[in-house]
Amino acid sequence: MFPWYYVGQFGQLGPLSEDQMLELIESQVITRETFVWKDGMQDWVHAASIPAFARVMAPSGPPPVPSGRGPKVAAIAPTLGDSMVQAAPGPTSRVAGGIMQFFIPGLGRLYMGYLALGLLQLIGAIMTCGFLYPWSFIDGILILLGHVPVDGYGRPLRD
């Protein structure tokens, strides 16, 4: 069997056997939208387009709307558009994160869940005796202006 590769959270990973890929699919590390590739393929494709992988993947989205008898779900379904579905905001505040960036480099990013970036700003400012402090200051301004819409976990920031 040809080794498989996939694009994960940390970039391209592999080579992996088909059995290893199936284990990752079952543990939901590889989802329907994950790009996969193996030797002989022209380009990267979604994992759901590979028949061997699609068989073991969980279906995407909710089950079909029931018809016939039962609750009148079909009557209200068209009124629920994608615009109404929004993620619940996380516990972190955009204003607090932006202001923290001004006082201690990287502290706002650490507060918002961006551990690597926050530590990089903090250590960078310490190691350069404050030379990299403007990076953190400008980042705080960008956070306050709304250029960072989500926290490090993908949840919308509170205002």
mmCIF file of C-alpha atoms in Angstrom:
data_model
loop_
_atom_site.group_PDB
_atom_site.id
_atom_site.type_symbol
_atom_site.label_atom_id
_atom_site.label_comp_id
_atom_site.label_asym_id
_atom_site.label_seq_id
_atom_site.Cartn_x
_atom_site.Cartn_y
_atom_site.Cartn_z
ATOM 1 C CA MET A 1 0.000 0.000 0.000
ATOM 2 C CA PHE A 2 1.106 3.509 -0.712
ATOM 3 C CA PRO A 3 1.713 5.750 2.276
ATOM 4 C CA TRP A 4 -0.881 8.437 2.942
ATOM 5 C CA TYR A 5 -0.294 12.050 3.958
ATOM 6 C CA TYR A 6 -2.737 14.550 5.392
ATOM 7 C CA VAL A 7 -2.765 18.240 6.264
ATOM 8 C CA GLY A 8 -3.395 18.590 9.982
ATOM 9 C CA GLN A 9 -3.305 21.412 12.484
ATOM 10 C CA PHE A 10 0.495 21.495 12.352
ATOM 11 C CA GLY A 11 0.924 21.106 8.584
ATOM 12 C CA GLN A 12 1.586 18.088 6.402
ATOM 13 C CA LEU A 13 1.840 14.818 8.319
ATOM 14 C CA GLY A 14 2.780 11.337 7.124
ATOM 15 C CA PRO A 15 3.593 8.884 5.716
ATOM 16 C CA LEU A 16 0.864 6.772 7.259
ATOM 17 C CA SER A 17 -0.651 3.434 6.306
ATOM 18 C CA GLU A 18 -4.315 3.191 5.376
ATOM 19 C CA ASP A 19 -5.014 1.490 8.726
ATOM 20 C CA GLN A 20 -3.412 4.399 10.581
ATOM 21 C CA MET A 21 -5.490 6.842 8.523
ATOM 22 C CA LEU A 22 -8.668 4.932 9.392
ATOM 23 C CA GLU A 23 -7.771 5.111 13.105
ATOM 24 C CA LEU A 24 -7.304 8.867 12.823
ATOM 25 C CA ILE A 25 -10.671 9.161 11.079
ATOM 26 C CA GLU A 26 -12.395 7.112 13.783
ATOM 27 C CA SER A 27 -10.872 9.319 16.477
ATOM 28 C CA GLN A 28 -12.008 12.378 14.444
ATOM 29 C CA VAL A 29 -8.495 13.762 13.981
ATOM 30 C CA ILE A 30 -9.122 13.534 10.241
ATOM 31 C CA THR A 31 -12.521 14.942 9.245
ATOM 32 C CA ARG A 32 -14.447 15.091 5.980
ATOM 33 C CA GLU A 33 -12.758 18.390 5.047
ATOM 34 C CA THR A 34 -9.183 17.284 5.831
ATOM 35 C CA PHE A 35 -6.951 17.207 2.764
ATOM 36 C CA VAL A 36 -5.295 13.847 2.035
ATOM 37 C CA TRP A 37 -2.859 12.622 -0.619
ATOM 38 C CA LYS A 38 -0.875 9.566 -1.636
ATOM 39 C CA ASP A 39 1.578 8.786 -4.407
ATOM 40 C CA GLY A 40 -0.187 8.517 -7.748
ATOM 41 C CA MET A 41 -2.770 11.209 -6.998
ATOM 42 C CA GLN A 42 -2.604 14.444 -8.980
ATOM 43 C CA ASP A 43 -3.589 16.767 -6.132
ATOM 44 C CA TRP A 44 -4.751 16.897 -2.519
ATOM 45 C CA VAL A 45 -8.415 15.929 -2.038
ATOM 46 C CA HIS A 46 -10.885 16.007 0.848
ATOM 47 C CA ALA A 47 -10.865 12.789 2.862
ATOM 48 C CA ALA A 48 -14.597 12.340 2.231
ATOM 49 C CA SER A 49 -13.894 11.895 -1.497
ATOM 50 C CA ILE A 50 -11.876 8.701 -0.835
ATOM 51 C CA PRO A 51 -14.391 5.793 -0.773
ATOM 52 C CA ALA A 52 -12.429 3.780 1.821
ATOM 53 C CA PHE A 53 -12.412 6.772 4.176
ATOM 54 C CA ALA A 54 -15.963 7.996 3.478
ATOM 55 C CA ARG A 55 -17.419 4.674 4.659
ATOM 56 C CA VAL A 56 -16.122 5.154 8.215
ATOM 57 C CA MET A 57 -16.677 8.918 8.516
ATOM 58 C CA ALA A 58 -19.519 10.338 10.518
ATOM 59 C CA PRO A 59 -22.085 12.127 8.376
ATOM 60 C CA SER A 60 -21.651 15.892 8.250
ATOM 61 C CA GLY A 61 -24.440 18.044 9.598
ATOM 62 C CA PRO A 62 -27.721 17.123 11.263
ATOM 63 C CA PRO A 63 -29.932 14.276 10.067
ATOM 64 C CA PRO A 64 -32.572 15.042 7.432
ATOM 65 C CA VAL A 65 -35.694 16.896 8.510
ATOM 66 C CA PRO A 66 -38.475 14.417 9.366
ATOM 67 C CA SER A 67 -41.497 14.428 7.111
ATOM 68 C CA GLY A 68 -45.053 13.268 7.536
ATOM 69 C CA ARG A 69 -46.299 12.759 11.062
ATOM 70 C CA GLY A 70 -44.723 14.288 14.108
ATOM 71 C CA PRO A 71 -43.710 17.831 14.984
ATOM 72 C CA LYS A 72 -43.958 20.521 12.349
ATOM 73 C CA VAL A 73 -40.181 20.832 12.059
ATOM 74 C CA ALA A 74 -40.280 21.235 8.273
ATOM 75 C CA ALA A 75 -42.468 24.329 8.622
ATOM 76 C CA ILE A 76 -39.909 26.210 10.723
ATOM 77 C CA ALA A 77 -36.732 24.872 9.099
ATOM 78 C CA PRO A 78 -36.702 27.391 6.215
ATOM 79 C CA THR A 79 -36.831 30.310 8.665
ATOM 80 C CA LEU A 80 -33.607 29.236 10.392
ATOM 81 C CA GLY A 81 -30.907 30.560 8.096
ATOM 82 C CA ASP A 82 -27.145 30.297 8.491
ATOM 83 C CA SER A 83 -27.072 33.959 9.489
ATOM 84 C CA MET A 84 -28.918 33.119 12.707
ATOM 85 C CA VAL A 85 -26.442 30.429 13.731
ATOM 86 C CA GLN A 86 -23.568 32.017 15.615
ATOM 87 C CA ALA A 87 -21.040 30.590 18.006
ATOM 88 C CA ALA A 88 -21.394 31.593 21.629
ATOM 89 C CA PRO A 89 -18.753 34.115 22.661
ATOM 90 C CA GLY A 90 -15.875 32.840 24.747
ATOM 91 C CA PRO A 91 -15.008 34.029 28.241
ATOM 92 C CA THR A 92 -12.305 36.454 27.049
ATOM 93 C CA SER A 93 -12.794 40.124 26.290
ATOM 94 C CA ARG A 94 -11.327 41.896 23.264
ATOM 95 C CA VAL A 95 -10.934 45.149 25.221
ATOM 96 C CA ALA A 96 -9.181 43.471 28.172
ATOM 97 C CA GLY A 97 -6.823 41.567 25.856
ATOM 98 C CA GLY A 98 -5.936 44.695 23.884
ATOM 99 C CA ILE A 99 -5.251 46.771 26.998
ATOM 100 C CA MET A 100 -3.120 44.023 28.563
ATOM 101 C CA GLN A 101 -0.901 44.094 25.461
ATOM 102 C CA PHE A 102 0.031 47.715 26.228
ATOM 103 C CA PHE A 103 1.335 47.021 29.743
ATOM 104 C CA ILE A 104 3.113 43.661 29.457
ATOM 105 C CA PRO A 105 4.119 42.434 25.999
ATOM 106 C CA GLY A 106 2.235 39.260 25.079
ATOM 107 C CA LEU A 107 0.012 39.220 28.171
ATOM 108 C CA GLY A 108 -3.118 40.008 26.146
ATOM 109 C CA ARG A 109 -2.375 37.206 23.708
ATOM 110 C CA LEU A 110 -1.782 34.787 26.587
ATOM 111 C CA TYR A 111 -5.095 35.882 28.147
ATOM 112 C CA MET A 112 -6.902 35.293 24.837
ATOM 113 C CA GLY A 113 -5.479 31.777 24.444
ATOM 114 C CA TYR A 114 -2.702 32.429 21.918
ATOM 115 C CA LEU A 115 -0.012 30.781 24.032
ATOM 116 C CA ALA A 116 2.780 30.562 21.438
ATOM 117 C CA LEU A 117 2.339 34.110 20.148
ATOM 118 C CA GLY A 118 2.041 35.555 23.654
ATOM 119 C CA LEU A 119 5.185 33.803 24.859
ATOM 120 C CA LEU A 120 7.049 34.857 21.723
ATOM 121 C CA GLN A 121 6.135 38.511 22.297
ATOM 122 C CA LEU A 122 6.991 38.342 26.002
ATOM 123 C CA ILE A 123 10.313 36.535 25.601
ATOM 124 C CA GLY A 124 11.198 38.626 22.551
ATOM 125 C CA ALA A 125 10.666 41.875 24.433
ATOM 126 C CA ILE A 126 12.701 40.631 27.418
ATOM 127 C CA MET A 127 15.569 39.235 25.318
ATOM 128 C CA THR A 128 15.856 42.448 23.271
ATOM 129 C CA CYS A 129 15.565 44.745 26.302
ATOM 130 C CA GLY A 130 12.265 46.139 25.040
ATOM 131 C CA PHE A 131 13.264 46.550 21.384
ATOM 132 C CA LEU A 132 10.351 44.282 20.304
ATOM 133 C CA TYR A 133 7.838 46.042 22.586
ATOM 134 C CA PRO A 134 6.315 48.002 19.634
ATOM 135 C CA TRP A 135 5.221 44.686 18.107
ATOM 136 C CA SER A 136 3.105 43.975 21.196
ATOM 137 C CA PHE A 137 1.857 47.584 21.336
ATOM 138 C CA ILE A 138 0.703 47.537 17.687
ATOM 139 C CA ASP A 139 -0.829 44.100 18.251
ATOM 140 C CA GLY A 140 -2.822 45.575 21.160
ATOM 141 C CA ILE A 141 -4.134 48.315 18.886
ATOM 142 C CA LEU A 142 -5.152 45.750 16.260
ATOM 143 C CA ILE A 143 -6.933 43.679 18.914
ATOM 144 C CA LEU A 144 -8.848 46.743 20.143
ATOM 145 C CA LEU A 145 -9.813 47.654 16.567
ATOM 146 C CA GLY A 146 -11.345 44.197 16.077
ATOM 147 C CA HIS A 147 -8.759 42.701 13.727
ATOM 148 C CA VAL A 148 -8.600 39.630 15.990
ATOM 149 C CA PRO A 149 -12.205 38.362 16.001
ATOM 150 C CA VAL A 150 -11.705 35.052 17.869
ATOM 151 C CA ASP A 151 -9.720 33.761 20.821
ATOM 152 C CA GLY A 152 -7.093 31.043 20.561
ATOM 153 C CA TYR A 153 -9.804 28.374 20.694
ATOM 154 C CA GLY A 154 -11.869 29.788 17.809
ATOM 155 C CA ARG A 155 -14.598 31.339 19.977
ATOM 156 C CA PRO A 156 -15.728 34.909 19.250
ATOM 157 C CA LEU A 157 -14.314 37.515 21.612
ATOM 158 C CA ARG A 158 -16.643 39.537 23.829
ATOM 159 C CA ASP A 159 -16.539 43.304 23.330
#
